[in-house]
Amino acid sequence: MTDAVGSIDMPDADDEAPESNKKTRKGGKRGKKGPLGRLALFYRQIVAELRKVVWPTRSQLTTYTSVVIVFVVVMIGLVTVLDTGFARVIKYVFG
């Protein structure tokens, strides 16, 4: 039984490529350099990635910082109130 692509019983020739035709890569860029060369490459890649970052402006940074500080202060207050409440409940129950 055949369809538009080929036979169901026999796969297409592209699906079964012999292993001997595939080229194996040994190392690439990293295989030819020593440890210092690989370290230099690593740092160059870090700098290249940092150049892609969209850094916030000063006003955005102050806004984000103030939002974080306010959130942390609110959470500290919430945890303090809950802790005090639980301490009073435990003291009342266990004497």
PDB file of N, CA and C in Angstrom:
ATOM      1  N   MET A   1       0.841  -1.162   0.000  1.00  0.00           N
ATOM      2  CA  MET A   1       0.000   0.000   0.000  1.00  0.00           C
ATOM      3  C   MET A   1       0.898   1.240   0.000  1.00  0.00           C
ATOM      4  N   THR A   2       0.669   2.152  -0.902  1.00  0.00           N
ATOM      5  CA  THR A   2       1.508   3.339  -0.996  1.00  0.00           C
ATOM      6  C   THR A   2       0.649   4.582  -0.843  1.00  0.00           C
ATOM      7  N   ASP A   3       1.297   5.642  -0.369  1.00  0.00           N
ATOM      8  CA  ASP A   3       0.626   6.935  -0.285  1.00  0.00           C
ATOM      9  C   ASP A   3       1.464   7.947  -1.070  1.00  0.00           C
ATOM     10  N   ALA A   4       1.221   9.238  -0.862  1.00  0.00           N
ATOM     11  CA  ALA A   4       1.923  10.251  -1.641  1.00  0.00           C
ATOM     12  C   ALA A   4       3.413  10.281  -1.326  1.00  0.00           C
ATOM     13  N   VAL A   5       3.797   9.861  -0.119  1.00  0.00           N
ATOM     14  CA  VAL A   5       5.202   9.938   0.260  1.00  0.00           C
ATOM     15  C   VAL A   5       5.956   8.686  -0.157  1.00  0.00           C
ATOM     16  N   GLY A   6       5.400   7.526   0.083  1.00  0.00           N
ATOM     17  CA  GLY A   6       6.092   6.287  -0.237  1.00  0.00           C
ATOM     18  C   GLY A   6       5.376   5.123   0.412  1.00  0.00           C
ATOM     19  N   SER A   7       6.036   4.031   0.508  1.00  0.00           N
ATOM     20  CA  SER A   7       5.445   2.820   1.041  1.00  0.00           C
ATOM     21  C   SER A   7       5.452   2.836   2.561  1.00  0.00           C
ATOM     22  N   ILE A   8       4.420   2.267   3.132  1.00  0.00           N
ATOM     23  CA  ILE A   8       4.356   2.155   4.580  1.00  0.00           C
ATOM     24  C   ILE A   8       5.344   1.097   5.059  1.00  0.00           C
ATOM     25  N   ASP A   9       5.496   0.040   4.275  1.00  0.00           N
ATOM     26  CA  ASP A   9       6.384  -1.047   4.669  1.00  0.00           C
ATOM     27  C   ASP A   9       7.858  -0.690   4.503  1.00  0.00           C
ATOM     28  N   MET A  10       8.165   0.131   3.524  1.00  0.00           N
ATOM     29  CA  MET A  10       9.560   0.490   3.270  1.00  0.00           C
ATOM     30  C   MET A  10       9.740   1.991   3.502  1.00  0.00           C
ATOM     31  N   PRO A  11      10.565   2.375   4.457  1.00  0.00           N
ATOM     32  CA  PRO A  11      10.764   3.808   4.722  1.00  0.00           C
ATOM     33  C   PRO A  11      11.493   4.486   3.575  1.00  0.00           C
ATOM     34  N   ASP A  12      11.390   5.808   3.564  1.00  0.00           N
ATOM     35  CA  ASP A  12      12.070   6.588   2.545  1.00  0.00           C
ATOM     36  C   ASP A  12      13.578   6.436   2.678  1.00  0.00           C
ATOM     37  N   ALA A  13      14.294   6.686   1.623  1.00  0.00           N
ATOM     38  CA  ALA A  13      15.748   6.540   1.621  1.00  0.00           C
ATOM     39  C   ALA A  13      16.404   7.578   2.526  1.00  0.00           C
ATOM     40  N   ASP A  14      15.776   8.763   2.676  1.00  0.00           N
ATOM     41  CA  ASP A  14      16.352   9.813   3.512  1.00  0.00           C
ATOM     42  C   ASP A  14      16.349   9.433   4.985  1.00  0.00           C
ATOM     43  N   ASP A  15      15.394   8.604   5.390  1.00  0.00           N
ATOM     44  CA  ASP A  15      15.287   8.243   6.792  1.00  0.00           C
ATOM     45  C   ASP A  15      16.417   7.341   7.251  1.00  0.00           C
ATOM     46  N   GLU A  16      16.975   6.529   6.360  1.00  0.00           N
ATOM     47  CA  GLU A  16      18.000   5.572   6.743  1.00  0.00           C
ATOM     48  C   GLU A  16      19.338   5.924   6.119  1.00  0.00           C
ATOM     49  N   ALA A  17      19.923   7.036   6.562  1.00  0.00           N
ATOM     50  CA  ALA A  17      21.238   7.417   6.059  1.00  0.00           C
ATOM     51  C   ALA A  17      22.286   6.579   6.767  1.00  0.00           C
ATOM     52  N   PRO A  18      23.235   6.035   6.020  1.00  0.00           N
ATOM     53  CA  PRO A  18      24.269   5.223   6.675  1.00  0.00           C
ATOM     54  C   PRO A  18      25.104   6.058   7.627  1.00  0.00           C
ATOM     55  N   GLU A  19      25.570   5.424   8.691  1.00  0.00           N
ATOM     56  CA  GLU A  19      26.348   6.114   9.707  1.00  0.00           C
ATOM     57  C   GLU A  19      27.706   6.571   9.183  1.00  0.00           C
ATOM     58  N   SER A  20      28.239   5.896   8.168  1.00  0.00           N
ATOM     59  CA  SER A  20      29.565   6.241   7.667  1.00  0.00           C
ATOM     60  C   SER A  20      29.573   7.586   6.943  1.00  0.00           C
ATOM     61  N   ASN A  21      28.426   8.048   6.463  1.00  0.00           N
ATOM     62  CA  ASN A  21      28.370   9.323   5.751  1.00  0.00           C
ATOM     63  C   ASN A  21      28.334  10.517   6.702  1.00  0.00           C
ATOM     64  N   LYS A  22      27.967  10.283   7.957  1.00  0.00           N
ATOM     65  CA  LYS A  22      27.888  11.391   8.913  1.00  0.00           C
ATOM     66  C   LYS A  22      29.277  11.776   9.377  1.00  0.00           C
ATOM     67  N   LYS A  23      29.538  13.069   9.370  1.00  0.00           N
ATOM     68  CA  LYS A  23      30.828  13.556   9.827  1.00  0.00           C
ATOM     69  C   LYS A  23      30.758  13.772  11.334  1.00  0.00           C
ATOM     70  N   THR A  24      31.749  13.285  12.019  1.00  0.00           N
ATOM     71  CA  THR A  24      31.808  13.502  13.454  1.00  0.00           C
ATOM     72  C   THR A  24      32.718  14.677  13.731  1.00  0.00           C
ATOM     73  N   ARG A  25      32.258  15.524  14.628  1.00  0.00           N
ATOM     74  CA  ARG A  25      33.021  16.699  14.988  1.00  0.00           C
ATOM     75  C   ARG A  25      33.848  16.396  16.219  1.00  0.00           C
ATOM     76  N   LYS A  26      35.094  16.653  16.173  1.00  0.00           N
ATOM     77  CA  LYS A  26      35.952  16.398  17.315  1.00  0.00           C
ATOM     78  C   LYS A  26      36.413  17.716  17.899  1.00  0.00           C
ATOM     79  N   GLY A  27      35.692  18.192  18.901  1.00  0.00           N
ATOM     80  CA  GLY A  27      36.145  19.368  19.622  1.00  0.00           C
ATOM     81  C   GLY A  27      35.664  20.685  19.077  1.00  0.00           C
ATOM     82  N   GLY A  28      35.776  20.934  17.824  1.00  0.00           N
ATOM     83  CA  GLY A  28      35.406  22.225  17.264  1.00  0.00           C
ATOM     84  C   GLY A  28      36.377  23.294  17.728  1.00  0.00           C
ATOM     85  N   LYS A  29      35.860  24.468  18.105  1.00  0.00           N
ATOM     86  CA  LYS A  29      36.708  25.558  18.576  1.00  0.00           C
ATOM     87  C   LYS A  29      37.399  25.199  19.887  1.00  0.00           C
ATOM     88  N   ARG A  30      36.660  24.536  20.766  1.00  0.00           N
ATOM     89  CA  ARG A  30      37.210  24.261  22.090  1.00  0.00           C
ATOM     90  C   ARG A  30      38.271  23.165  22.064  1.00  0.00           C
ATOM     91  N   GLY A  31      38.233  22.288  21.084  1.00  0.00           N
ATOM     92  CA  GLY A  31      39.188  21.206  21.041  1.00  0.00           C
ATOM     93  C   GLY A  31      40.594  21.667  20.687  1.00  0.00           C
ATOM     94  N   LYS A  32      40.725  22.801  20.033  1.00  0.00           N
ATOM     95  CA  LYS A  32      42.020  23.267  19.548  1.00  0.00           C
ATOM     96  C   LYS A  32      42.698  24.234  20.509  1.00  0.00           C
ATOM     97  N   LYS A  33      41.976  24.723  21.505  1.00  0.00           N
ATOM     98  CA  LYS A  33      42.536  25.705  22.416  1.00  0.00           C
ATOM     99  C   LYS A  33      42.810  25.066  23.770  1.00  0.00           C
ATOM    100  N   GLY A  34      43.758  25.637  24.460  1.00  0.00           N
ATOM    101  CA  GLY A  34      44.074  25.160  25.799  1.00  0.00           C
ATOM    102  C   GLY A  34      43.097  25.737  26.810  1.00  0.00           C
ATOM    103  N   PRO A  35      43.343  25.493  28.081  1.00  0.00           N
ATOM    104  CA  PRO A  35      42.433  25.991  29.117  1.00  0.00           C
ATOM    105  C   PRO A  35      42.354  27.512  29.155  1.00  0.00           C
ATOM    106  N   LEU A  36      43.462  28.187  28.925  1.00  0.00           N
ATOM    107  CA  LEU A  36      43.422  29.651  28.941  1.00  0.00           C
ATOM    108  C   LEU A  36      42.652  30.192  27.751  1.00  0.00           C
ATOM    109  N   GLY A  37      42.774  29.551  26.607  1.00  0.00           N
ATOM    110  CA  GLY A  37      42.020  29.969  25.427  1.00  0.00           C
ATOM    111  C   GLY A  37      40.530  29.781  25.625  1.00  0.00           C
ATOM    112  N   ARG A  38      40.161  28.661  26.264  1.00  0.00           N
ATOM    113  CA  ARG A  38      38.742  28.429  26.530  1.00  0.00           C
ATOM    114  C   ARG A  38      38.203  29.417  27.545  1.00  0.00           C
ATOM    115  N   LEU A  39      39.031  29.787  28.546  1.00  0.00           N
ATOM    116  CA  LEU A  39      38.616  30.776  29.534  1.00  0.00           C
ATOM    117  C   LEU A  39      38.429  32.143  28.883  1.00  0.00           C
ATOM    118  N   ALA A  40      39.342  32.518  27.990  1.00  0.00           N
ATOM    119  CA  ALA A  40      39.223  33.790  27.278  1.00  0.00           C
ATOM    120  C   ALA A  40      37.964  33.803  26.412  1.00  0.00           C
ATOM    121  N   LEU A  41      37.688  32.690  25.740  1.00  0.00           N
ATOM    122  CA  LEU A  41      36.470  32.580  24.927  1.00  0.00           C
ATOM    123  C   LEU A  41      35.227  32.734  25.793  1.00  0.00           C
ATOM    124  N   PHE A  42      35.250  32.106  26.961  1.00  0.00           N
ATOM    125  CA  PHE A  42      34.123  32.198  27.889  1.00  0.00           C
ATOM    126  C   PHE A  42      33.859  33.644  28.289  1.00  0.00           C
ATOM    127  N   TYR A  43      34.912  34.382  28.648  1.00  0.00           N
ATOM    128  CA  TYR A  43      34.732  35.775  29.049  1.00  0.00           C
ATOM    129  C   TYR A  43      34.312  36.660  27.874  1.00  0.00           C
ATOM    130  N   ARG A  44      34.802  36.385  26.685  1.00  0.00           N
ATOM    131  CA  ARG A  44      34.352  37.140  25.509  1.00  0.00           C
ATOM    132  C   ARG A  44      32.862  36.915  25.266  1.00  0.00           C
ATOM    133  N   GLN A  45      32.402  35.684  25.469  1.00  0.00           N
ATOM    134  CA  GLN A  45      30.981  35.392  25.298  1.00  0.00           C
ATOM    135  C   GLN A  45      30.147  36.083  26.369  1.00  0.00           C
ATOM    136  N   ILE A  46      30.677  36.179  27.593  1.00  0.00           N
ATOM    137  CA  ILE A  46      29.968  36.892  28.654  1.00  0.00           C
ATOM    138  C   ILE A  46      29.797  38.363  28.288  1.00  0.00           C
ATOM    139  N   VAL A  47      30.866  38.984  27.828  1.00  0.00           N
ATOM    140  CA  VAL A  47      30.802  40.401  27.452  1.00  0.00           C
ATOM    141  C   VAL A  47      29.835  40.601  26.295  1.00  0.00           C
ATOM    142  N   ALA A  48      29.839  39.691  25.333  1.00  0.00           N
ATOM    143  CA  ALA A  48      28.924  39.802  24.200  1.00  0.00           C
ATOM    144  C   ALA A  48      27.473  39.688  24.657  1.00  0.00           C
ATOM    145  N   GLU A  49      27.195  38.804  25.600  1.00  0.00           N
ATOM    146  CA  GLU A  49      25.823  38.674  26.106  1.00  0.00           C
ATOM    147  C   GLU A  49      25.416  39.895  26.921  1.00  0.00           C
ATOM    148  N   LEU A  50      26.339  40.460  27.698  1.00  0.00           N
ATOM    149  CA  LEU A  50      26.011  41.641  28.497  1.00  0.00           C
ATOM    150  C   LEU A  50      25.729  42.855  27.614  1.00  0.00           C
ATOM    151  N   ARG A  51      26.314  42.904  26.428  1.00  0.00           N
ATOM    152  CA  ARG A  51      26.028  44.013  25.513  1.00  0.00           C
ATOM    153  C   ARG A  51      24.621  43.920  24.939  1.00  0.00           C
ATOM    154  N   LYS A  52      24.024  42.732  24.957  1.00  0.00           N
ATOM    155  CA  LYS A  52      22.667  42.560  24.442  1.00  0.00           C
ATOM    156  C   LYS A  52      21.607  42.962  25.461  1.00  0.00           C
ATOM    157  N   VAL A  53      22.003  43.118  26.728  1.00  0.00           N
ATOM    158  CA  VAL A  53      21.052  43.406  27.796  1.00  0.00           C
ATOM    159  C   VAL A  53      20.518  44.821  27.640  1.00  0.00           C
ATOM    160  N   VAL A  54      19.213  44.976  27.844  1.00  0.00           N
ATOM    161  CA  VAL A  54      18.601  46.301  27.846  1.00  0.00           C
ATOM    162  C   VAL A  54      18.617  46.785  29.289  1.00  0.00           C
ATOM    163  N   TRP A  55      19.517  47.710  29.581  1.00  0.00           N
ATOM    164  CA  TRP A  55      19.700  48.185  30.946  1.00  0.00           C
ATOM    165  C   TRP A  55      18.646  49.251  31.261  1.00  0.00           C
ATOM    166  N   PRO A  56      18.118  49.270  32.500  1.00  0.00           N
ATOM    167  CA  PRO A  56      17.109  50.275  32.859  1.00  0.00           C
ATOM    168  C   PRO A  56      17.740  51.655  33.019  1.00  0.00           C
ATOM    169  N   THR A  57      16.895  52.672  32.826  1.00  0.00           N
ATOM    170  CA  THR A  57      17.363  54.042  33.046  1.00  0.00           C
ATOM    171  C   THR A  57      17.416  54.298  34.549  1.00  0.00           C
ATOM    172  N   ARG A  58      17.960  55.440  34.923  1.00  0.00           N
ATOM    173  CA  ARG A  58      18.079  55.758  36.339  1.00  0.00           C
ATOM    174  C   ARG A  58      16.702  55.884  36.993  1.00  0.00           C
ATOM    175  N   SER A  59      15.746  56.494  36.297  1.00  0.00           N
ATOM    176  CA  SER A  59      14.414  56.653  36.887  1.00  0.00           C
ATOM    177  C   SER A  59      13.716  55.299  37.030  1.00  0.00           C
ATOM    178  N   GLN A  60      13.881  54.416  36.036  1.00  0.00           N
ATOM    179  CA  GLN A  60      13.303  53.077  36.158  1.00  0.00           C
ATOM    180  C   GLN A  60      13.938  52.318  37.311  1.00  0.00           C
ATOM    181  N   LEU A  61      15.241  52.464  37.463  1.00  0.00           N
ATOM    182  CA  LEU A  61      15.949  51.765  38.527  1.00  0.00           C
ATOM    183  C   LEU A  61      15.491  52.234  39.898  1.00  0.00           C
ATOM    184  N   THR A  62      15.310  53.547  40.073  1.00  0.00           N
ATOM    185  CA  THR A  62      14.838  54.042  41.362  1.00  0.00           C
ATOM    186  C   THR A  62      13.393  53.598  41.617  1.00  0.00           C
ATOM    187  N   THR A  63      12.570  53.567  40.569  1.00  0.00           N
ATOM    188  CA  THR A  63      11.193  53.103  40.724  1.00  0.00           C
ATOM    189  C   THR A  63      11.159  51.632  41.138  1.00  0.00           C
ATOM    190  N   TYR A  64      11.911  50.798  40.443  1.00  0.00           N
ATOM    191  CA  TYR A  64      11.946  49.373  40.763  1.00  0.00           C
ATOM    192  C   TYR A  64      12.487  49.136  42.173  1.00  0.00           C
ATOM    193  N   THR A  65      13.530  49.883  42.540  1.00  0.00           N
ATOM    194  CA  THR A  65      14.123  49.729  43.865  1.00  0.00           C
ATOM    195  C   THR A  65      13.138  50.123  44.952  1.00  0.00           C
ATOM    196  N   SER A  66      12.436  51.222  44.749  1.00  0.00           N
ATOM    197  CA  SER A  66      11.471  51.651  45.769  1.00  0.00           C
ATOM    198  C   SER A  66      10.305  50.671  45.876  1.00  0.00           C
ATOM    199  N   VAL A  67       9.867  50.101  44.771  1.00  0.00           N
ATOM    200  CA  VAL A  67       8.795  49.101  44.814  1.00  0.00           C
ATOM    201  C   VAL A  67       9.251  47.878  45.598  1.00  0.00           C
ATOM    202  N   VAL A  68      10.473  47.442  45.378  1.00  0.00           N
ATOM    203  CA  VAL A  68      10.993  46.276  46.095  1.00  0.00           C
ATOM    204  C   VAL A  68      11.118  46.572  47.583  1.00  0.00           C
ATOM    205  N   ILE A  69      11.621  47.751  47.935  1.00  0.00           N
ATOM    206  CA  ILE A  69      11.772  48.097  49.350  1.00  0.00           C
ATOM    207  C   ILE A  69      10.414  48.173  50.034  1.00  0.00           C
ATOM    208  N   VAL A  70       9.428  48.784  49.389  1.00  0.00           N
ATOM    209  CA  VAL A  70       8.085  48.862  49.970  1.00  0.00           C
ATOM    210  C   VAL A  70       7.493  47.466  50.138  1.00  0.00           C
ATOM    211  N   PHE A  71       7.657  46.607  49.151  1.00  0.00           N
ATOM    212  CA  PHE A  71       7.146  45.241  49.238  1.00  0.00           C
ATOM    213  C   PHE A  71       7.793  44.484  50.390  1.00  0.00           C
ATOM    214  N   VAL A  72       9.104  44.628  50.539  1.00  0.00           N
ATOM    215  CA  VAL A  72       9.812  43.932  51.617  1.00  0.00           C
ATOM    216  C   VAL A  72       9.349  44.450  52.974  1.00  0.00           C
ATOM    217  N   VAL A  73       9.165  45.752  53.125  1.00  0.00           N
ATOM    218  CA  VAL A  73       8.698  46.321  54.391  1.00  0.00           C
ATOM    219  C   VAL A  73       7.296  45.816  54.717  1.00  0.00           C
ATOM    220  N   VAL A  74       6.416  45.753  53.718  1.00  0.00           N
ATOM    221  CA  VAL A  74       5.053  45.241  53.939  1.00  0.00           C
ATOM    222  C   VAL A  74       5.110  43.776  54.363  1.00  0.00           C
ATOM    223  N   MET A  75       5.941  42.985  53.711  1.00  0.00           N
ATOM    224  CA  MET A  75       6.047  41.571  54.071  1.00  0.00           C
ATOM    225  C   MET A  75       6.629  41.393  55.470  1.00  0.00           C
ATOM    226  N   ILE A  76       7.599  42.223  55.853  1.00  0.00           N
ATOM    227  CA  ILE A  76       8.148  42.162  57.209  1.00  0.00           C
ATOM    228  C   ILE A  76       7.055  42.475  58.221  1.00  0.00           C
ATOM    229  N   GLY A  77       6.244  43.489  57.936  1.00  0.00           N
ATOM    230  CA  GLY A  77       5.134  43.819  58.834  1.00  0.00           C
ATOM    231  C   GLY A  77       4.131  42.680  58.948  1.00  0.00           C
ATOM    232  N   LEU A  78       3.802  42.053  57.819  1.00  0.00           N
ATOM    233  CA  LEU A  78       2.851  40.944  57.826  1.00  0.00           C
ATOM    234  C   LEU A  78       3.380  39.758  58.628  1.00  0.00           C
ATOM    235  N   VAL A  79       4.622  39.418  58.412  1.00  0.00           N
ATOM    236  CA  VAL A  79       5.219  38.298  59.151  1.00  0.00           C
ATOM    237  C   VAL A  79       5.323  38.626  60.637  1.00  0.00           C
ATOM    238  N   THR A  80       5.640  39.866  60.976  1.00  0.00           N
ATOM    239  CA  THR A  80       5.723  40.266  62.380  1.00  0.00           C
ATOM    240  C   THR A  80       4.363  40.156  63.059  1.00  0.00           C
ATOM    241  N   VAL A  81       3.309  40.623  62.397  1.00  0.00           N
ATOM    242  CA  VAL A  81       1.962  40.542  62.965  1.00  0.00           C
ATOM    243  C   VAL A  81       1.547  39.077  63.137  1.00  0.00           C
ATOM    244  N   LEU A  82       1.782  38.246  62.136  1.00  0.00           N
ATOM    245  CA  LEU A  82       1.427  36.829  62.242  1.00  0.00           C
ATOM    246  C   LEU A  82       2.230  36.143  63.343  1.00  0.00           C
ATOM    247  N   ASP A  83       3.517  36.443  63.441  1.00  0.00           N
ATOM    248  CA  ASP A  83       4.356  35.835  64.464  1.00  0.00           C
ATOM    249  C   ASP A  83       3.893  36.235  65.860  1.00  0.00           C
ATOM    250  N   THR A  84       3.593  37.502  66.048  1.00  0.00           N
ATOM    251  CA  THR A  84       3.108  37.957  67.342  1.00  0.00           C
ATOM    252  C   THR A  84       1.771  37.305  67.679  1.00  0.00           C
ATOM    253  N   GLY A  85       0.882  37.223  66.711  1.00  0.00           N
ATOM    254  CA  GLY A  85      -0.415  36.584  66.937  1.00  0.00           C
ATOM    255  C   GLY A  85      -0.279  35.114  67.294  1.00  0.00           C
ATOM    256  N   PHE A  86       0.562  34.382  66.551  1.00  0.00           N
ATOM    257  CA  PHE A  86       0.767  32.964  66.860  1.00  0.00           C
ATOM    258  C   PHE A  86       1.409  32.793  68.233  1.00  0.00           C
ATOM    259  N   ALA A  87       2.337  33.684  68.600  1.00  0.00           N
ATOM    260  CA  ALA A  87       2.985  33.592  69.907  1.00  0.00           C
ATOM    261  C   ALA A  87       1.968  33.794  71.024  1.00  0.00           C
ATOM    262  N   ARG A  88       1.058  34.737  70.852  1.00  0.00           N
ATOM    263  CA  ARG A  88       0.034  34.968  71.888  1.00  0.00           C
ATOM    264  C   ARG A  88      -0.937  33.793  71.983  1.00  0.00           C
ATOM    265  N   VAL A  89      -1.297  33.210  70.833  1.00  0.00           N
ATOM    266  CA  VAL A  89      -2.185  32.052  70.837  1.00  0.00           C
ATOM    267  C   VAL A  89      -1.512  30.870  71.532  1.00  0.00           C
ATOM    268  N   ILE A  90      -0.271  30.610  71.227  1.00  0.00           N
ATOM    269  CA  ILE A  90       0.460  29.509  71.854  1.00  0.00           C
ATOM    270  C   ILE A  90       0.617  29.752  73.352  1.00  0.00           C
ATOM    271  N   LYS A  91       0.906  31.000  73.730  1.00  0.00           N
ATOM    272  CA  LYS A  91       1.053  31.319  75.143  1.00  0.00           C
ATOM    273  C   LYS A  91      -0.284  31.146  75.884  1.00  0.00           C
ATOM    274  N   TYR A  92      -1.381  31.498  75.223  1.00  0.00           N
ATOM    275  CA  TYR A  92      -2.699  31.340  75.834  1.00  0.00           C
ATOM    276  C   TYR A  92      -3.060  29.863  75.971  1.00  0.00           C
ATOM    277  N   VAL A  93      -2.774  29.052  74.933  1.00  0.00           N
ATOM    278  CA  VAL A  93      -3.148  27.635  74.948  1.00  0.00           C
ATOM    279  C   VAL A  93      -2.279  26.861  75.946  1.00  0.00           C
ATOM    280  N   PHE A  94      -0.974  27.077  75.924  1.00  0.00           N
ATOM    281  CA  PHE A  94      -0.081  26.279  76.747  1.00  0.00           C
ATOM    282  C   PHE A  94       0.333  26.975  78.057  1.00  0.00           C
ATOM    283  N   GLY A  95      -0.156  28.160  78.276  1.00  0.00           N
ATOM    284  CA  GLY A  95       0.004  28.767  79.557  1.00  0.00           C
ATOM    285  C   GLY A  95       1.192  29.547  79.818  1.00  0.00           C
TER     286      GLY A  95
END
